[in-house]
mmCIF file of C-alpha atoms and ligand atoms in Angstrom:
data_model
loop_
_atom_site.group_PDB
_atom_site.id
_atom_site.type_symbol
_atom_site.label_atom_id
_atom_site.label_comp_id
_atom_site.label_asym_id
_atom_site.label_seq_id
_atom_site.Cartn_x
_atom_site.Cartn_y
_atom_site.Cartn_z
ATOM 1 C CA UNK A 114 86.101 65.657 82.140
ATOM 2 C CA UNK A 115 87.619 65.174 85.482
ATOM 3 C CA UNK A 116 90.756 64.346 83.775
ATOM 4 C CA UNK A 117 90.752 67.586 81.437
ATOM 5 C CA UNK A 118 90.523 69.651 84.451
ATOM 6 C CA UNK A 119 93.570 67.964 86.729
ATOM 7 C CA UNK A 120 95.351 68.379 83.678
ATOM 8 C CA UNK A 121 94.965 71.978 83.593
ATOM 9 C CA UNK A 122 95.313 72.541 86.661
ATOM 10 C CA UNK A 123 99.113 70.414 86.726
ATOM 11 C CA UNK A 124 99.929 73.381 83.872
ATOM 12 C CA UNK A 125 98.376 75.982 86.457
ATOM 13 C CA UNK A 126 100.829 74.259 88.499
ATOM 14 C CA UNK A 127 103.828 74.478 86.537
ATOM 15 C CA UNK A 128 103.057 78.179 85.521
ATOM 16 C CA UNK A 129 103.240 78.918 89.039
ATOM 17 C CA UNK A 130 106.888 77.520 89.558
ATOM 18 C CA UNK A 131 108.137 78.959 86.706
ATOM 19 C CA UNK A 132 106.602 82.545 87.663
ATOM 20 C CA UNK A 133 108.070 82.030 91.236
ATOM 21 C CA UNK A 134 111.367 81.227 89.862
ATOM 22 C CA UNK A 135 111.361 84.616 87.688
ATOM 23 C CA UNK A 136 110.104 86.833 90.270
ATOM 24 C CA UNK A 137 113.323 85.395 92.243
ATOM 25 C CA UNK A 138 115.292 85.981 89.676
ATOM 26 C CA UNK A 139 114.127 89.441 89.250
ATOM 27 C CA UNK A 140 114.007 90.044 92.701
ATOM 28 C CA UNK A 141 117.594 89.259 93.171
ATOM 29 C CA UNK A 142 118.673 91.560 90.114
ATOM 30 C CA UNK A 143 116.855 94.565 92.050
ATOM 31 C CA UNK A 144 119.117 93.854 94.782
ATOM 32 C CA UNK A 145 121.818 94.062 92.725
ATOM 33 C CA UNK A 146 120.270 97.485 91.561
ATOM 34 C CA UNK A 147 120.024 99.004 95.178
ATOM 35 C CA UNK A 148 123.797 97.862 96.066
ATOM 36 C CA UNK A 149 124.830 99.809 91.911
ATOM 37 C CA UNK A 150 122.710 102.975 93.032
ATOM 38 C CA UNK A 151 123.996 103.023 97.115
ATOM 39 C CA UNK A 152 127.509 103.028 95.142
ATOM 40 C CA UNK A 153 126.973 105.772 92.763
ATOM 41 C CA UNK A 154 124.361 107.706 94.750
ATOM 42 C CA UNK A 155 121.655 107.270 92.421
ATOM 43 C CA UNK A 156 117.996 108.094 92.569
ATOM 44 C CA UNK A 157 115.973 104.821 94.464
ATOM 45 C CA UNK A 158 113.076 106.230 91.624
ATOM 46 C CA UNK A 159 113.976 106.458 88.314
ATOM 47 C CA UNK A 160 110.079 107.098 86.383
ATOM 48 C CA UNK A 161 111.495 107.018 82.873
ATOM 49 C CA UNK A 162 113.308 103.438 83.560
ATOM 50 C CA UNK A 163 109.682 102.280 84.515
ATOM 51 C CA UNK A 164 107.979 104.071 81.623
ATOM 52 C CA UNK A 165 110.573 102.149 79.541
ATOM 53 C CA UNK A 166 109.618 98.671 81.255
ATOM 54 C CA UNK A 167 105.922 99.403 80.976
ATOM 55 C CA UNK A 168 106.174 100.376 77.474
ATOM 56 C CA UNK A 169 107.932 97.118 76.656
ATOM 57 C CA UNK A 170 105.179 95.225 78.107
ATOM 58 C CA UNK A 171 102.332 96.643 76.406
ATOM 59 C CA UNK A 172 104.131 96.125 73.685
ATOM 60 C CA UNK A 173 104.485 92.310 74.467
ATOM 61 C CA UNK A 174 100.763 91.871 75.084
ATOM 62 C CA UNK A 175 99.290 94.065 72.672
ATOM 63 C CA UNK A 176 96.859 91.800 70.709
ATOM 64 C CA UNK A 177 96.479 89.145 73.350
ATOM 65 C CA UNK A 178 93.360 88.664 75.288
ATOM 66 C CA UNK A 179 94.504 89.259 78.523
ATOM 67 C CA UNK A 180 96.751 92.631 78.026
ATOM 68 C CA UNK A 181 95.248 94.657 80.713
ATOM 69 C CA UNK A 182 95.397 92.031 83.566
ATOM 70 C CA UNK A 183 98.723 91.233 82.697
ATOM 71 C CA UNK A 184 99.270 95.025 82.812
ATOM 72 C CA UNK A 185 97.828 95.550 85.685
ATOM 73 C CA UNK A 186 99.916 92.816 87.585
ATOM 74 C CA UNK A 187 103.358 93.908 86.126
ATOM 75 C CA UNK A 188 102.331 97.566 87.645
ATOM 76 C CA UNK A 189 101.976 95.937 91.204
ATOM 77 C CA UNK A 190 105.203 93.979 90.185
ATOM 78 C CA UNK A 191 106.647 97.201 89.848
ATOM 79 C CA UNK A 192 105.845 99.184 92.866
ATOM 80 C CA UNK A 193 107.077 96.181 95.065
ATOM 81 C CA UNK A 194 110.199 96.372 93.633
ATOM 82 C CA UNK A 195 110.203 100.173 94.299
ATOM 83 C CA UNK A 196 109.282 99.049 97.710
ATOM 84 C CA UNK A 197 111.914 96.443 98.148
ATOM 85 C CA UNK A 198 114.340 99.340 97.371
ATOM 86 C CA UNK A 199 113.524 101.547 99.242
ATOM 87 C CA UNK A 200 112.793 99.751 102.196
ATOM 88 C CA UNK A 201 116.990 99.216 101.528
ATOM 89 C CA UNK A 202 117.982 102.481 101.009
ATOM 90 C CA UNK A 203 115.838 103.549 104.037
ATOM 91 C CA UNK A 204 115.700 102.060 106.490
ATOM 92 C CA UNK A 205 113.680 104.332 108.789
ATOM 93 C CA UNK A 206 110.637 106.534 108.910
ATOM 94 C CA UNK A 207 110.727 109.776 106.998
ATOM 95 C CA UNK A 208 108.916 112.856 109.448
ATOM 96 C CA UNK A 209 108.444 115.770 107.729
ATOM 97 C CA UNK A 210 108.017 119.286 109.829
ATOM 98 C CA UNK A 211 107.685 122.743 108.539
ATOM 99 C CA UNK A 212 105.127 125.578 108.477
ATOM 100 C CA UNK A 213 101.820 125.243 107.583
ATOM 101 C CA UNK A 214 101.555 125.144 103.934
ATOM 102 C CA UNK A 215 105.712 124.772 103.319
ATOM 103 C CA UNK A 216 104.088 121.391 101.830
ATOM 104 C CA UNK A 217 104.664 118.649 103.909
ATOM 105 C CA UNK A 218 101.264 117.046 103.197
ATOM 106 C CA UNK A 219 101.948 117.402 99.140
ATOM 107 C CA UNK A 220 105.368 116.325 99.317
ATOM 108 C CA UNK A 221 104.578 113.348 102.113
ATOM 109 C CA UNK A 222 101.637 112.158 99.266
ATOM 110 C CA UNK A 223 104.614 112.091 96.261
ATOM 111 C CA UNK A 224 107.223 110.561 98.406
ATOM 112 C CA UNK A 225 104.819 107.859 99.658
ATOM 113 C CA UNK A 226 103.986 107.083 95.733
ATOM 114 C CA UNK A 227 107.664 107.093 94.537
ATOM 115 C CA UNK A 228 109.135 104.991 97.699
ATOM 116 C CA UNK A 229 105.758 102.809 97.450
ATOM 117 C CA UNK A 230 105.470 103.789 101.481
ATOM 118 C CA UNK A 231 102.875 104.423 103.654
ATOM 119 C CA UNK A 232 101.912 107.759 104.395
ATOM 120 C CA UNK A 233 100.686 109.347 107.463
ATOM 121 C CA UNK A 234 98.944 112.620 107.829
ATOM 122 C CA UNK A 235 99.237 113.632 111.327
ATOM 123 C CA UNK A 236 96.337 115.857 111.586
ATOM 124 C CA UNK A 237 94.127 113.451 109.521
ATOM 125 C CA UNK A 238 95.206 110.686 112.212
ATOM 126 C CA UNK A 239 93.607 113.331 115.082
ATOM 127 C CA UNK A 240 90.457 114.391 113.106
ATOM 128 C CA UNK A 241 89.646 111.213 112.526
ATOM 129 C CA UNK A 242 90.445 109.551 116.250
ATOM 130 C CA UNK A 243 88.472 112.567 117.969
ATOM 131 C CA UNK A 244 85.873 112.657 115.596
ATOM 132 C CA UNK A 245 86.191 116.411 114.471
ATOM 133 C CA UNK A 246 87.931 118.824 112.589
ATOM 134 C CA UNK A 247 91.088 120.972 113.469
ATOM 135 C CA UNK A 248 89.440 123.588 113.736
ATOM 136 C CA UNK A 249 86.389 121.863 115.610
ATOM 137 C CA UNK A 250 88.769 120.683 118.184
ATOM 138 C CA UNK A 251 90.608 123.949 118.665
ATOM 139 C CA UNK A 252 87.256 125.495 119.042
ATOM 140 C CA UNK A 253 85.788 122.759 121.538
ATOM 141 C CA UNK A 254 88.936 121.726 123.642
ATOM 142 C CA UNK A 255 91.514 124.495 122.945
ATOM 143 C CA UNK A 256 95.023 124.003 121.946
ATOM 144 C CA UNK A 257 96.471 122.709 124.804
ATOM 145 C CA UNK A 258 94.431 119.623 124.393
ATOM 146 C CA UNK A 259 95.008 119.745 120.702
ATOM 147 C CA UNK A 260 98.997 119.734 121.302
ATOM 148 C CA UNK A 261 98.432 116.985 123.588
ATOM 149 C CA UNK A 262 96.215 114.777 120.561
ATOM 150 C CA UNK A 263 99.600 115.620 118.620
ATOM 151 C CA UNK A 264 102.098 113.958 121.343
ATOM 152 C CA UNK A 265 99.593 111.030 121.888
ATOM 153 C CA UNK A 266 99.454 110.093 118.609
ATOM 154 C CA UNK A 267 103.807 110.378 118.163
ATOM 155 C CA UNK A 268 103.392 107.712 120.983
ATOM 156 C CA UNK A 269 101.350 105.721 118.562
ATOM 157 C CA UNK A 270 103.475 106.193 115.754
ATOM 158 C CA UNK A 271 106.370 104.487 116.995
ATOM 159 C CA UNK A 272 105.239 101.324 116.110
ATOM 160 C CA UNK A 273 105.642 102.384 112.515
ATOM 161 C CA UNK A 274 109.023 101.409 110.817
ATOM 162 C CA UNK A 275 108.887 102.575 107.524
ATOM 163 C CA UNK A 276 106.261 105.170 106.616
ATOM 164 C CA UNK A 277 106.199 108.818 105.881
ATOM 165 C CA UNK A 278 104.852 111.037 108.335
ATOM 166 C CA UNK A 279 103.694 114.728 107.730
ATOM 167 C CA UNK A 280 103.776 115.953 111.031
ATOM 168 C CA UNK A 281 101.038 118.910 111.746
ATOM 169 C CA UNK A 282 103.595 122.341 111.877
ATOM 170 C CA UNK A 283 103.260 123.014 115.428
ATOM 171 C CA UNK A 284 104.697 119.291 116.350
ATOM 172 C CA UNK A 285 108.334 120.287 117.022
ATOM 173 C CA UNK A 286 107.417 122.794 119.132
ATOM 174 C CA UNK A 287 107.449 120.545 122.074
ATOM 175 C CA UNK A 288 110.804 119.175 123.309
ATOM 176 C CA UNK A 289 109.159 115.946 124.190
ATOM 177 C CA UNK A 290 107.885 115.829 120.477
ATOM 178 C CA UNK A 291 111.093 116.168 119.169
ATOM 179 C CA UNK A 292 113.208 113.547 121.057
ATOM 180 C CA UNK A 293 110.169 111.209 120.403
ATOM 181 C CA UNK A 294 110.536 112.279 116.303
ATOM 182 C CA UNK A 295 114.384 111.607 116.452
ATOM 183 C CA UNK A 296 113.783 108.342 117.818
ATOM 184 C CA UNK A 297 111.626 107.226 115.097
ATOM 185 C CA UNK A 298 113.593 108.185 112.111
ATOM 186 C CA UNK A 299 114.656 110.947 109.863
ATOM 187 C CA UNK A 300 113.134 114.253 110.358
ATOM 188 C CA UNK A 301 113.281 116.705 107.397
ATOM 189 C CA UNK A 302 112.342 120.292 107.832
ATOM 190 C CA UNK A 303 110.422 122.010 104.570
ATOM 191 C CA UNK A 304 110.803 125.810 104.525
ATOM 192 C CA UNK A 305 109.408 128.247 102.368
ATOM 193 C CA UNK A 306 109.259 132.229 101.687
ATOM 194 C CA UNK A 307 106.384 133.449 103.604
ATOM 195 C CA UNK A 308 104.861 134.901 100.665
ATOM 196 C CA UNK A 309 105.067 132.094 99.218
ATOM 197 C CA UNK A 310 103.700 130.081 102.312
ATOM 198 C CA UNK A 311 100.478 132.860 102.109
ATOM 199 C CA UNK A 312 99.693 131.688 98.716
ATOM 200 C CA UNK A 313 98.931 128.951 99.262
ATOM 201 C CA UNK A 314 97.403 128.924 102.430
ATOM 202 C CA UNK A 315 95.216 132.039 101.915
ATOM 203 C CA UNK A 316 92.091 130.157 101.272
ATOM 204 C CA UNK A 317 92.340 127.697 104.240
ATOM 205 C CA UNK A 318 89.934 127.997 106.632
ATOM 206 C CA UNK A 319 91.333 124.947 108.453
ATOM 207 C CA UNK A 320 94.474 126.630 110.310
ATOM 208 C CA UNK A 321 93.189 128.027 113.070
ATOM 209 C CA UNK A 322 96.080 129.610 113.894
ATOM 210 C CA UNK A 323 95.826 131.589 110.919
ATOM 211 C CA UNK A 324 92.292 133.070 110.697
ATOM 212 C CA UNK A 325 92.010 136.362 110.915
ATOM 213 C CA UNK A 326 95.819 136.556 110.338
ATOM 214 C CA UNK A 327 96.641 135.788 106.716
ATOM 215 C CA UNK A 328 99.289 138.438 106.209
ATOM 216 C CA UNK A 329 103.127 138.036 105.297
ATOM 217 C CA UNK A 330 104.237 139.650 108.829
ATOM 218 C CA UNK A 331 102.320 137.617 110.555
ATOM 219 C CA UNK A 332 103.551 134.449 109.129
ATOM 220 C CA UNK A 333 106.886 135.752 108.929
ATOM 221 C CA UNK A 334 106.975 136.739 112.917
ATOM 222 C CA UNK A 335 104.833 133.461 113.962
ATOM 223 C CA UNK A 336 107.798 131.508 111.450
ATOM 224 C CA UNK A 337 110.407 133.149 113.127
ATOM 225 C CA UNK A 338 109.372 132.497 116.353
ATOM 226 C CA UNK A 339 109.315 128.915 115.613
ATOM 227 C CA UNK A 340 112.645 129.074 113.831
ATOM 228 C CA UNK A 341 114.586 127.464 116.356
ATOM 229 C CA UNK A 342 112.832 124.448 117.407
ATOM 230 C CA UNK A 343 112.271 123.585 113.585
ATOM 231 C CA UNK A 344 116.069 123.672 113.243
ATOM 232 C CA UNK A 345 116.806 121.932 116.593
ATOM 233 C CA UNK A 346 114.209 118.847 115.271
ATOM 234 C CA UNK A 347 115.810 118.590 111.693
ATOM 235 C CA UNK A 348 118.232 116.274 110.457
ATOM 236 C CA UNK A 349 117.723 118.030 106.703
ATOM 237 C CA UNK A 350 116.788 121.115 105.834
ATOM 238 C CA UNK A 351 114.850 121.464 102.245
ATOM 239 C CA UNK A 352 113.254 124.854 100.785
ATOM 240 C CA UNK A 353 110.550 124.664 98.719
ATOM 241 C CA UNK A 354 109.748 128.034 97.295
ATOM 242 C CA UNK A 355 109.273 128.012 93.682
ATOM 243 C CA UNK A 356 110.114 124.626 93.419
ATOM 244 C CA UNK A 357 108.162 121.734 91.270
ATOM 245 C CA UNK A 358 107.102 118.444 93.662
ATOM 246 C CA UNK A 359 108.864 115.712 92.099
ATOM 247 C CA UNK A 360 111.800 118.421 92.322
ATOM 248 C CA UNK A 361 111.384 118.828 95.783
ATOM 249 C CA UNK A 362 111.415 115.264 96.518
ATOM 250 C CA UNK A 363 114.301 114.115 94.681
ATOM 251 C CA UNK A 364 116.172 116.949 95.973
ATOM 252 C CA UNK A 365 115.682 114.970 99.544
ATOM 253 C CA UNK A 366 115.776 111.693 98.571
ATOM 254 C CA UNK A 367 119.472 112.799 96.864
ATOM 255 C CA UNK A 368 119.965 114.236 100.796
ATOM 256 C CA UNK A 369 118.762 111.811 102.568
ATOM 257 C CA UNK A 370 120.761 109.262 100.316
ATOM 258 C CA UNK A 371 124.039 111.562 101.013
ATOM 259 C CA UNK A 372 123.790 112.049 104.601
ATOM 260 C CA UNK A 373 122.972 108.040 105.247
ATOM 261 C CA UNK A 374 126.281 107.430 103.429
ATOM 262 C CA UNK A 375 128.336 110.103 105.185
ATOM 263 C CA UNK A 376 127.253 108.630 108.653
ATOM 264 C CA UNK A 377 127.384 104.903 107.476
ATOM 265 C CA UNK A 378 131.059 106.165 106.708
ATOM 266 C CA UNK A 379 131.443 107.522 110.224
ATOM 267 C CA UNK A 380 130.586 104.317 112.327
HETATM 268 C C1 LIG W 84 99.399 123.974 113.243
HETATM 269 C C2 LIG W 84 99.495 123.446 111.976
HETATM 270 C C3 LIG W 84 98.425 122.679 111.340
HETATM 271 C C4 LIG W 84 97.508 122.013 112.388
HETATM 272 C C5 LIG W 84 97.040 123.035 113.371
HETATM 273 C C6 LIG W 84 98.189 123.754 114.094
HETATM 274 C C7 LIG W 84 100.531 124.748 113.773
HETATM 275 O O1 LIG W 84 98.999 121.660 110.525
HETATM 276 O O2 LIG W 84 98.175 120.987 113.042
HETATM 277 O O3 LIG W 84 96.225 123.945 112.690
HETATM 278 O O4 LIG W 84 100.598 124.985 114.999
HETATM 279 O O5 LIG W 84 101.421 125.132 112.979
HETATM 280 P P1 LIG W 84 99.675 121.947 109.088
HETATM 281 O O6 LIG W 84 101.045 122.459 109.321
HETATM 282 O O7 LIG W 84 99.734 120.589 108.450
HETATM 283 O O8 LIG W 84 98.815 122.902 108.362
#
């Protein structure tokens, strides 16, 4: 009996090595992959290469009484290989600033997915640290201590090395903010249309700044008073009227991609 189970457990052994070994191997060729698509300026994310993988792989194991675990472990395989790239291609933080609702919060959530990177949601960060809502704060402390919850926490932030941050829309606003946001990686402004901003922001009640105010001229005047600090903070500039998520954030990876090159070139 105790034999039987050493026994196994020498082939538990040997699995191991030989699963190490491929992972290295595999691991390797995905380097190979980042250095091909940093040459041609290809997507880090490619879904229907995945799909492809996956597909293979279910085919593999269809029939065999572990399918899903294996599955589920190739998946994980997967996104740490999207990681791995990534983590190459960029090799900072990714802020994103805008208006409210230009989308910084929906695109931050897709990016973090396709890059397999953390995401962090500024104002989530301060409602949860001080207990309270946005709007509860506003209401409680007023906005000066509110702006001050937002520089505090781009203090914390700079431990963070690679992780997408959806800053809250009136972050750039301070000068401070911004040199602190430049420091800690790429900053990326999303616009949009104000009409297009009021749709989907009309049935917020958590913008403060907004209630009692949800016209087009007022977010077109409040927009264009913030115009210039946006553009002063940004590194990219990305509209995203009309425009599909995925879309949008492939549209800035391409960007980003482009304008690491150009200043790689530079140096
Ligand atoms: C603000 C934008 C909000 C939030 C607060 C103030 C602003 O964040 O931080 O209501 O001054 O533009 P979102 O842009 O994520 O909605």
């Amino acid at each position: 009996m105790e034999r039987e189970l050493t026994g196994l457990r020498e082939i538990i052994g040997d699995c191991d090595k030989e699963i190490v070994q491929a992972l290295k191997t595999r691991m390797e060729c995905i380097e190979g992959i980042i250095q091909y698509k940093r040459n041609h300026g290809l997507l880090v994310l490619q879904p229907e290469q995945e799909k492809k993988q996956l597909d293979r792989i279910c085919k593999e194991v269809e029939g065999t009484p572990f399918g899903e675990e294996i599955i589920h472990i190739f998946e994980r395989i997967m996104e740490n290989s999207r990681k791995i790239q990534a983590k190459a291609l960029f090799d900072r933080n990714i802020l994103l600033i805008g208006f409210m609702g230009a989308g910084k919060s929906t695109v931050s959530a897709c990016l973090g997915k396709m890059l397999a990177m953390e995401t962090i949601e500024m104002d989530r960060f301060i409602e949860e640290k001080e207990g309270m809502k946005i709007s509860q704060i506003f209401d409680v402390h007023g906005e000066e201590y509110f702006r001050n919850c937002e520089s505090n926490t781009l203090i914390e932030l700079r431990s963070k090395n690679h992780a997408v941050i959806s800053c809250g829309g009136g972050v750039p606003l301070r000068p401070h903010n911004v040199e602190l946001m430049k420091k800690n990686g790429y900053v990326i402004w999303l616009t949009a249309k104000p009409e297009a901003i009021l749709e989907r922001v009309k049935d917020s009640t958590e913008r403060p700044l907004l209630n009692g105010h949800m016209n087009v001229s007022y977010i077109s005047s409040l927009m264009e008073s913030r115009r210039e600090k946006y553009s002063a903070a940004a590194d990219l500039i990305i509209d995203t009227t009309g425009k599909e998520i995925v879309e949008i954030c492939e549209e800035l990876l391409q960007k980003l991609s482009a304008m690491q090159k150009n200043k790689k070139e530079d140096e």
